[in-house]
mmCIF file with all atom_site columns, C-alpha atoms in Angstrom:
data_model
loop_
_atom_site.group_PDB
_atom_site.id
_atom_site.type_symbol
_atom_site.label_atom_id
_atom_site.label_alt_id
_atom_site.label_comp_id
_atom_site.label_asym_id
_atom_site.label_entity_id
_atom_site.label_seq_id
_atom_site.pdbx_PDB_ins_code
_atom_site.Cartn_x
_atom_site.Cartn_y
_atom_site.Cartn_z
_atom_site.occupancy
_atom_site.B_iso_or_equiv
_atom_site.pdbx_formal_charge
_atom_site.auth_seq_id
_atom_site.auth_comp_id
_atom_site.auth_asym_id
_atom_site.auth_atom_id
_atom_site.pdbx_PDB_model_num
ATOM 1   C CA . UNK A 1 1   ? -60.708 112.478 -17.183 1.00 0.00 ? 1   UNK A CA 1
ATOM 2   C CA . UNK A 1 2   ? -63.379 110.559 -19.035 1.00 0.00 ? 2   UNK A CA 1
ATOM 3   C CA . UNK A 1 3   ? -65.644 113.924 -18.710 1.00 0.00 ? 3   UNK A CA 1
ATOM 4   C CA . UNK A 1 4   ? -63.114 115.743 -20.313 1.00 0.00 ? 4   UNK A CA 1
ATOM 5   C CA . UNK A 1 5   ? -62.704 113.172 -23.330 1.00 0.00 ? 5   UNK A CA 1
ATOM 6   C CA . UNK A 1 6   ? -66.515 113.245 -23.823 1.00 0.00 ? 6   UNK A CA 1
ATOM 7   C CA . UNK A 1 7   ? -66.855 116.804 -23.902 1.00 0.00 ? 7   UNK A CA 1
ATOM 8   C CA . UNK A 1 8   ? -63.977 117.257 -26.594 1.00 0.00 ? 8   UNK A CA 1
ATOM 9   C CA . UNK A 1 9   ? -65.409 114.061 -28.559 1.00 0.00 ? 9   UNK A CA 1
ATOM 10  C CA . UNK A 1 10  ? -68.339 115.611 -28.735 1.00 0.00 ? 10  UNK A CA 1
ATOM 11  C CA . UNK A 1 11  ? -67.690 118.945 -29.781 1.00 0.00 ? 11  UNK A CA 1
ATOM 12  C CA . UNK A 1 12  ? -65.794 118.337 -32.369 1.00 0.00 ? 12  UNK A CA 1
ATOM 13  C CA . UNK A 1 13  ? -68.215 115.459 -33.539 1.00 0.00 ? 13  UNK A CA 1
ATOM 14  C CA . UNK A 1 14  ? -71.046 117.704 -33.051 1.00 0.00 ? 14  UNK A CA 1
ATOM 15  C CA . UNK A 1 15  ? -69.416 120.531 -35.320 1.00 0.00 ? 15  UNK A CA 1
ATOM 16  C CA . UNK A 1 16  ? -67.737 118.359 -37.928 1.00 0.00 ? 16  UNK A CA 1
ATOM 17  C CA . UNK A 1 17  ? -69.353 115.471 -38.281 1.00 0.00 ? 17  UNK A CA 1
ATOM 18  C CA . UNK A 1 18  ? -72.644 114.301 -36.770 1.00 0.00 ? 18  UNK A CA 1
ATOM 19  C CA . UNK A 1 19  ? -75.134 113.456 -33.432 1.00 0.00 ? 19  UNK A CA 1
ATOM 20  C CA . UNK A 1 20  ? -74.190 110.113 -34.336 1.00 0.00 ? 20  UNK A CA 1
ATOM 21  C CA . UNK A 1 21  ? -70.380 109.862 -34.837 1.00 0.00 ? 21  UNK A CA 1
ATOM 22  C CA . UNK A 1 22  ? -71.139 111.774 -30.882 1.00 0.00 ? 22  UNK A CA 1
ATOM 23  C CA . UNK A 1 23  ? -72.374 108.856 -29.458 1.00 0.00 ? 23  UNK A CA 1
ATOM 24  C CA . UNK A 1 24  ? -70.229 106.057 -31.079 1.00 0.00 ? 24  UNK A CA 1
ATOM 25  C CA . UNK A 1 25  ? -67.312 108.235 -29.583 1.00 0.00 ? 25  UNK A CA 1
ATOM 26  C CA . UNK A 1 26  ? -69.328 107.969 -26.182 1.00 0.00 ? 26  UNK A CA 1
ATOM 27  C CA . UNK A 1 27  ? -69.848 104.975 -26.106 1.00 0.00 ? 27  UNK A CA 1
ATOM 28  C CA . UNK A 1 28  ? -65.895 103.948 -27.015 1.00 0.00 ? 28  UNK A CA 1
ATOM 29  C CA . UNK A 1 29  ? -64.696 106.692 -24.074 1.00 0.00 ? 29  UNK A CA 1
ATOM 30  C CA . UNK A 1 30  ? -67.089 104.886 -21.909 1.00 0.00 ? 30  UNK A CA 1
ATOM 31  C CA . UNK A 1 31  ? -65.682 101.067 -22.740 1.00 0.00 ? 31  UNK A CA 1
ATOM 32  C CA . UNK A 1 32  ? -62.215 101.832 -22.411 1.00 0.00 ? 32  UNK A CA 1
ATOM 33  C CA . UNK A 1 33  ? -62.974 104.341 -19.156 1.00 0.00 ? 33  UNK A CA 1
ATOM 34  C CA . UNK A 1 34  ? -64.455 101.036 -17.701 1.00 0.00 ? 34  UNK A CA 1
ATOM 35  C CA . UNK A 1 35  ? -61.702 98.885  -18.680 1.00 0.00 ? 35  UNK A CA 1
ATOM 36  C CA . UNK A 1 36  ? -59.343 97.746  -15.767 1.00 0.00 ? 36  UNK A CA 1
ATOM 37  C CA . UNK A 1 37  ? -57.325 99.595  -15.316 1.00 0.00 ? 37  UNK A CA 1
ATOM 38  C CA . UNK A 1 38  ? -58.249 102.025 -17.319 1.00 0.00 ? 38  UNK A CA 1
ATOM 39  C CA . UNK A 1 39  ? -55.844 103.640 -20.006 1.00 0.00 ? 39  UNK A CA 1
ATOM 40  C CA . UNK A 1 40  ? -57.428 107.029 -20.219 1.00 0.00 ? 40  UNK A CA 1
ATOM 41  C CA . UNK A 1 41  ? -56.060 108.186 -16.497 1.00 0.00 ? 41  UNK A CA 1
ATOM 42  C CA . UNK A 1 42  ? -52.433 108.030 -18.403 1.00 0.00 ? 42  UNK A CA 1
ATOM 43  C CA . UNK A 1 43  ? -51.688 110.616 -20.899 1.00 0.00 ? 43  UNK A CA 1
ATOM 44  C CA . UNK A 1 44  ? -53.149 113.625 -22.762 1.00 0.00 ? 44  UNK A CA 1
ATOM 45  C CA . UNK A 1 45  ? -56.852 114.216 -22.441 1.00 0.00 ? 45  UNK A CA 1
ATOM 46  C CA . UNK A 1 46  ? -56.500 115.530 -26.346 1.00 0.00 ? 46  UNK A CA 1
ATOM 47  C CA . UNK A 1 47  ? -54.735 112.723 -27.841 1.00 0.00 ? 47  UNK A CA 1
ATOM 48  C CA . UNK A 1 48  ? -57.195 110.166 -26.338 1.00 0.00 ? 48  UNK A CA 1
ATOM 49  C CA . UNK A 1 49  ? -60.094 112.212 -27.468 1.00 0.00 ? 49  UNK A CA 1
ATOM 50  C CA . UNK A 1 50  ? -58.204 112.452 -31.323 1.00 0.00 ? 50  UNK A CA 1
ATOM 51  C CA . UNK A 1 51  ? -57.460 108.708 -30.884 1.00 0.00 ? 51  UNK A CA 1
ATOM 52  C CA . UNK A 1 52  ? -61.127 107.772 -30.005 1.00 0.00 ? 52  UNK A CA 1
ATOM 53  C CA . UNK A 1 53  ? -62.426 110.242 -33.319 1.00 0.00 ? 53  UNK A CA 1
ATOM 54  C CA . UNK A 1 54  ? -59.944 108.371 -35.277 1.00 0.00 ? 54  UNK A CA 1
ATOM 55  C CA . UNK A 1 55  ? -60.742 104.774 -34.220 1.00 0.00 ? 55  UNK A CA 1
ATOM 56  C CA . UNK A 1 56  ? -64.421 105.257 -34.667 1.00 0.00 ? 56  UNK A CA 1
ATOM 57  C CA . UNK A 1 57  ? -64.161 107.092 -38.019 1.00 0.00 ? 57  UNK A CA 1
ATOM 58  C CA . UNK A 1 58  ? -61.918 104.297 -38.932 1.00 0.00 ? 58  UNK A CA 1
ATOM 59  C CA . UNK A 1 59  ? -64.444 101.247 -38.699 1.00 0.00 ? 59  UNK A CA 1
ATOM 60  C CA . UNK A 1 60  ? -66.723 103.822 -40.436 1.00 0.00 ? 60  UNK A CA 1
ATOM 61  C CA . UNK A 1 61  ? -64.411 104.552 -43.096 1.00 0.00 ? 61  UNK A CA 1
ATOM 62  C CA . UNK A 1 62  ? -64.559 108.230 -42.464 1.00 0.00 ? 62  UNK A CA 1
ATOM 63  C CA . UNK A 1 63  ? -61.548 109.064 -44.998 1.00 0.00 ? 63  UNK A CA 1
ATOM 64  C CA . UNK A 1 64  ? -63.881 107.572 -47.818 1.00 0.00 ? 64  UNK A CA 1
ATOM 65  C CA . UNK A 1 65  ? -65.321 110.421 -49.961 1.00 0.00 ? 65  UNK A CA 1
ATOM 66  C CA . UNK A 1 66  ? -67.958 108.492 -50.731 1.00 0.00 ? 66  UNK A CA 1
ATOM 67  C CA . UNK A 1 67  ? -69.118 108.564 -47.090 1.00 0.00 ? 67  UNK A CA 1
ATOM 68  C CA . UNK A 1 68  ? -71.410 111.415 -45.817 1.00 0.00 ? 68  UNK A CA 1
ATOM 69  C CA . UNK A 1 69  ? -70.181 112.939 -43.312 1.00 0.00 ? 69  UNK A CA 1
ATOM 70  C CA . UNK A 1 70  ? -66.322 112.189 -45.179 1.00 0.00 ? 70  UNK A CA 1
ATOM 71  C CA . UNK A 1 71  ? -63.240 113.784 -43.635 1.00 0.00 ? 71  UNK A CA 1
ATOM 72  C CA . UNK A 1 72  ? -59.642 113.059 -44.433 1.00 0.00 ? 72  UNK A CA 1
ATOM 73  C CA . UNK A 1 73  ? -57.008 112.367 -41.305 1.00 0.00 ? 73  UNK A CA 1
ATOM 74  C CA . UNK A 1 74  ? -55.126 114.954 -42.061 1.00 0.00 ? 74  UNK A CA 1
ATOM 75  C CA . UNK A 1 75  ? -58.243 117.740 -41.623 1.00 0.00 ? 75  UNK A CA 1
ATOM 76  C CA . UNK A 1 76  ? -59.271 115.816 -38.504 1.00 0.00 ? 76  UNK A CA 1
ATOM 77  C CA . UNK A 1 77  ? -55.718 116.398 -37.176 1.00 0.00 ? 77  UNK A CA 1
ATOM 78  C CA . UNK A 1 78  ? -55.469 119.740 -37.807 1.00 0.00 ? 78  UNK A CA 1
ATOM 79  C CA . UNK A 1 79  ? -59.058 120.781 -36.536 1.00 0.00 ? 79  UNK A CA 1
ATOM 80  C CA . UNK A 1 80  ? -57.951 118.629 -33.309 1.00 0.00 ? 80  UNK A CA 1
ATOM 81  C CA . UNK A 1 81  ? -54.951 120.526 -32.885 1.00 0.00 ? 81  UNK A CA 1
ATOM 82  C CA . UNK A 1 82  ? -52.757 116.912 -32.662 1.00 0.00 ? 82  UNK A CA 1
ATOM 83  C CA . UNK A 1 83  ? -50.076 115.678 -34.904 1.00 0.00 ? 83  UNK A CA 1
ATOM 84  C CA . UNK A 1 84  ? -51.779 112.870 -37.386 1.00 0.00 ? 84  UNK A CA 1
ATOM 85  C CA . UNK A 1 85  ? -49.047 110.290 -36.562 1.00 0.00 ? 85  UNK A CA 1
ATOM 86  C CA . UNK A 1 86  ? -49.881 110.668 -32.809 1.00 0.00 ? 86  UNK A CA 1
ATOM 87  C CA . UNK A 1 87  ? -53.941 110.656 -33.663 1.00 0.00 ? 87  UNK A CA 1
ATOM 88  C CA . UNK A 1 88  ? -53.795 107.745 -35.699 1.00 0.00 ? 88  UNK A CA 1
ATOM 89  C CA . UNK A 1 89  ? -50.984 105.639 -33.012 1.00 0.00 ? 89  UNK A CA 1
ATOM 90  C CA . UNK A 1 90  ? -53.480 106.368 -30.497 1.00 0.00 ? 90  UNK A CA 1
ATOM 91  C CA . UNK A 1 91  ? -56.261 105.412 -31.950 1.00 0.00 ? 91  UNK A CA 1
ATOM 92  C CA . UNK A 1 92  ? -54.928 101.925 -33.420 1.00 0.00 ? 92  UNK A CA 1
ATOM 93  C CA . UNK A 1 93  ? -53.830 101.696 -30.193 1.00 0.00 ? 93  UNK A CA 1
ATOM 94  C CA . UNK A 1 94  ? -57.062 101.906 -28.794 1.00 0.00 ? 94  UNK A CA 1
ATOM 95  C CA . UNK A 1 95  ? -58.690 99.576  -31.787 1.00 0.00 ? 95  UNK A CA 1
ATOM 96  C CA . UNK A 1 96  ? -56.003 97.270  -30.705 1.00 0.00 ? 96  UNK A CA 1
ATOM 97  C CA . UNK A 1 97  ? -56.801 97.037  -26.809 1.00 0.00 ? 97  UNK A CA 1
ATOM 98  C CA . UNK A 1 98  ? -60.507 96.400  -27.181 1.00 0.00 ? 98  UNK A CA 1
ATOM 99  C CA . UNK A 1 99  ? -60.187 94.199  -30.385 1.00 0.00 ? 99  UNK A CA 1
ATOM 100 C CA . UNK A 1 100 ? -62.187 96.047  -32.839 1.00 0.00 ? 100 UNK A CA 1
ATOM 101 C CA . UNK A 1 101 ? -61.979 96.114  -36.535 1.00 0.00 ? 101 UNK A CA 1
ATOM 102 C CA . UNK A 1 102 ? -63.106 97.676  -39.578 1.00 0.00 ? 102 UNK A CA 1
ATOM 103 C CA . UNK A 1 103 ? -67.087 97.457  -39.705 1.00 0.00 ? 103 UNK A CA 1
ATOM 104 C CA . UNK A 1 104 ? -67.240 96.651  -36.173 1.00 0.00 ? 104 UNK A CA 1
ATOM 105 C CA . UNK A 1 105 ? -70.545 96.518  -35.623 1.00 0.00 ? 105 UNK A CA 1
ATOM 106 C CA . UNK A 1 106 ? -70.525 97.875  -32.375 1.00 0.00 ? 106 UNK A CA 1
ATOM 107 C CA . UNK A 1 107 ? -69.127 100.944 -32.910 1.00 0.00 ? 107 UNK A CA 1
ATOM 108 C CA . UNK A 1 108 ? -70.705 101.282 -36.492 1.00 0.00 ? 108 UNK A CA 1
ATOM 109 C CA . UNK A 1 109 ? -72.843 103.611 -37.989 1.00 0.00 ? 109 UNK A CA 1
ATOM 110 C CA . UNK A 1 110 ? -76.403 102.136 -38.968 1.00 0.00 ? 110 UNK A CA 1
ATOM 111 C CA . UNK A 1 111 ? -75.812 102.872 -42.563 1.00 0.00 ? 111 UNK A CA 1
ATOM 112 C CA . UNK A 1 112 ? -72.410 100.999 -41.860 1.00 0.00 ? 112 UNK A CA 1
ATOM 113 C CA . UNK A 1 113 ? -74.306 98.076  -39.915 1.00 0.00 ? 113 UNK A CA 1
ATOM 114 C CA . UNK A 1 114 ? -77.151 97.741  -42.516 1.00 0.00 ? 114 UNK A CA 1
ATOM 115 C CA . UNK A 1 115 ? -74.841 97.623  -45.438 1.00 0.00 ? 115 UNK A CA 1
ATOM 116 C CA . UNK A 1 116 ? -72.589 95.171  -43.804 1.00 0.00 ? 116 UNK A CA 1
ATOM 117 C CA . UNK A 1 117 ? -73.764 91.280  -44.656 1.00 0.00 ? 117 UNK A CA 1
ATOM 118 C CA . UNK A 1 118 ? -71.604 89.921  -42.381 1.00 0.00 ? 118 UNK A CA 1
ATOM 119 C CA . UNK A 1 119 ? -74.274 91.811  -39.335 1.00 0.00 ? 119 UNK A CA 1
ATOM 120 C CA . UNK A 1 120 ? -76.811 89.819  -40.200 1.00 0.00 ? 120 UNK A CA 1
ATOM 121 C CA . UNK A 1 121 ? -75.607 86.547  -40.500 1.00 0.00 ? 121 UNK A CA 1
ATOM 122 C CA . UNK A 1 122 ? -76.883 83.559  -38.327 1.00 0.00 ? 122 UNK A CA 1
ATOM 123 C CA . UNK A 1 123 ? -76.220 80.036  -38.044 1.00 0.00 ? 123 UNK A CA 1
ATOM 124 C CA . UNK A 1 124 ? -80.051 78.580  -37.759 1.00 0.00 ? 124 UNK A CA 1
ATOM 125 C CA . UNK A 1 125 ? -79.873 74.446  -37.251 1.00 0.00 ? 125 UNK A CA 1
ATOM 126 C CA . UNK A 1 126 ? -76.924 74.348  -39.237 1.00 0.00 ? 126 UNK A CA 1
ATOM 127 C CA . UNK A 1 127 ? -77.830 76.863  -41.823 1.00 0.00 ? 127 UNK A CA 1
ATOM 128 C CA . UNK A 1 128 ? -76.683 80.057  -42.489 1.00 0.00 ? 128 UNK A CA 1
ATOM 129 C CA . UNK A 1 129 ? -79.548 82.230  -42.484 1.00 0.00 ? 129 UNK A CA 1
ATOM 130 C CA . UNK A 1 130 ? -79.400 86.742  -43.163 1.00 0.00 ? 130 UNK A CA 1
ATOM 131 C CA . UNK A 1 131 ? -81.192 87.343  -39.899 1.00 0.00 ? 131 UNK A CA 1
ATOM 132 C CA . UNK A 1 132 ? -83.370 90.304  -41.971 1.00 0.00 ? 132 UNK A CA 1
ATOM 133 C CA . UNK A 1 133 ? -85.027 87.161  -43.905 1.00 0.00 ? 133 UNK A CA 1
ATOM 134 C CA . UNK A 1 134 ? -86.299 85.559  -40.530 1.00 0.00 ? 134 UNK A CA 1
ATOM 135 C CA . UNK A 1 135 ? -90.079 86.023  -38.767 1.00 0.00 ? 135 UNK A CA 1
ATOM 136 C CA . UNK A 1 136 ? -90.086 89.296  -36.242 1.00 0.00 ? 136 UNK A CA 1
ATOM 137 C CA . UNK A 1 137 ? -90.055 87.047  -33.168 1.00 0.00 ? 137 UNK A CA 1
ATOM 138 C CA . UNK A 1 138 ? -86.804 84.845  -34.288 1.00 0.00 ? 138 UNK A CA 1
ATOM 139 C CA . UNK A 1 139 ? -85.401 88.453  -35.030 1.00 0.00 ? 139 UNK A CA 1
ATOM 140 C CA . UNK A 1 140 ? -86.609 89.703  -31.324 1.00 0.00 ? 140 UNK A CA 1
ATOM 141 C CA . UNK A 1 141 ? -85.005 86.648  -30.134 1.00 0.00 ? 141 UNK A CA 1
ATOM 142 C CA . UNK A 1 142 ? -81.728 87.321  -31.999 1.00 0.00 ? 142 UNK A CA 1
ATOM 143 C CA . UNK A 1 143 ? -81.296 91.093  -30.791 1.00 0.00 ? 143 UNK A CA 1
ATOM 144 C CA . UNK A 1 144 ? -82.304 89.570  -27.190 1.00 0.00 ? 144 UNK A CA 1
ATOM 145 C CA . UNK A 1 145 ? -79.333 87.445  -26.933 1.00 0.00 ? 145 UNK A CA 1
ATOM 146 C CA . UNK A 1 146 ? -76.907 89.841  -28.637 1.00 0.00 ? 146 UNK A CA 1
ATOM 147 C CA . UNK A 1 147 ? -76.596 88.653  -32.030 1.00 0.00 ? 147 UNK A CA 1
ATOM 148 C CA . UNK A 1 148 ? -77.749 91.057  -34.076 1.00 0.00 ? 148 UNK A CA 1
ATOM 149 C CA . UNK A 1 149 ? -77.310 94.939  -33.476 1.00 0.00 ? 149 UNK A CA 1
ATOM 150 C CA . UNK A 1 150 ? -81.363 95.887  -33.883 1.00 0.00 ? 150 UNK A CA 1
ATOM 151 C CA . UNK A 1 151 ? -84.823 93.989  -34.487 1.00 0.00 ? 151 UNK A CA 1
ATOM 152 C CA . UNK A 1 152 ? -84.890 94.576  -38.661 1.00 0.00 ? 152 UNK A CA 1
ATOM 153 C CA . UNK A 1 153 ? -88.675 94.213  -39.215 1.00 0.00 ? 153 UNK A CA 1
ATOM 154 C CA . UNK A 1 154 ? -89.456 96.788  -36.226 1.00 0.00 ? 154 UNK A CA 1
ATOM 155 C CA . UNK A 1 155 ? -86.804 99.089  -37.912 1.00 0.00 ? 155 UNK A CA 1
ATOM 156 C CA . UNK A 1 156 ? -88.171 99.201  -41.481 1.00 0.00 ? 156 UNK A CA 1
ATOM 157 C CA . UNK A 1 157 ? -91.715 100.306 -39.766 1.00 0.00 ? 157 UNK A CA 1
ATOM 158 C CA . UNK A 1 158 ? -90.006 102.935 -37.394 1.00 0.00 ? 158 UNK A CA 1
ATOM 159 C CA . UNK A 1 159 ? -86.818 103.258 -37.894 1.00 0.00 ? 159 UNK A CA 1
ATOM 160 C CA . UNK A 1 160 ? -86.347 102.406 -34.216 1.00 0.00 ? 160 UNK A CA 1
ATOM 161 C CA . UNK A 1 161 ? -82.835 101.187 -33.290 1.00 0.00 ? 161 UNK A CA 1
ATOM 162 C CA . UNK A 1 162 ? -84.411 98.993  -30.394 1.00 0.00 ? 162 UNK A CA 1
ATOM 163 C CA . UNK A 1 163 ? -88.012 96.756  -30.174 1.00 0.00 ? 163 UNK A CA 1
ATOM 164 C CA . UNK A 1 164 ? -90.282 98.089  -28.077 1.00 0.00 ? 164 UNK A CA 1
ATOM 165 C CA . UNK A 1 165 ? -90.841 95.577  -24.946 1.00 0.00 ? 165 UNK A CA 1
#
């Protein structure tokens, strides 16, 4: 089941859209495949792939033109072969379950996740602080514990998503 979701995520992702929109969509299969139990063993294997595309173009606002890659639901229906009522049910459905929302910086893009203020936002003894603004080890230290999504000051010298260890 999950095998089949991930290769029809990622065809269509890797024809329409992008390597990245791929692996957000991976990474969503692979949360709600682990969830217990697992909603993916019910149902169509093509309506949970259109609902995952959906959800993860939603919290990166896919539908906006001014997005690159952009496509509208309608398109992504009909290239999916689903009804866009059923693709977008199933994939609020699936927002829903695992409590994510628009900008989610989880299933973000980085463009999405640097442009989002709210990312990057710490409480530091009672001040709030933009994590970007702090020293490279209080940064580390932040992505360490799961606060932020990636070590800024390694990224803007690499553009790695991860510190090196």
């Amino acid at each position: 089941m999950y095998d089949e979701i991930i290769t029809a995520t990622d065809a269509f992702c890797l024809r329409h859209l992008d390597e990245e929109y791929a692996a957000l969509c991976a990474k969503l299969s692979a949360k709600l495949a682990r969830k217990r139990p697992s909603p993916l063993v019910r149902g169509d294997r093509r309506i949970w792939a259109a609902g995952i595309i959906y959800a993860i173009g939603r919290v990166n606002f896919l539908a906006d033109p001014n997005q690159e890659p952009h496509m509208r639901t309608d398109t992504m229906a009909d290239l999916l072969g689903v009804k866009q009522t059923t693709m977008a049910n199933k994939g609020r459905l699936i927002m829903d379950t695992l409590n994510i929302g628009l900008m989610d910086p989880e299933f973000s893009r980085r463009e999405i996740i640097d442009n989002n203020p709210m990312t990057w936002l710490l409480e530091v003894d009672g001040l709030i602080v933009d994590a970007r603004n702090l020293p490279e080890p209080l940064q580390v230290e932040a992505w360490r514990c799961g606060l932020i999504p990636y070590v800024p000051a390694q990224a803007a010298t690499s553009r790695a998503s991860t510190p090196s260890e």
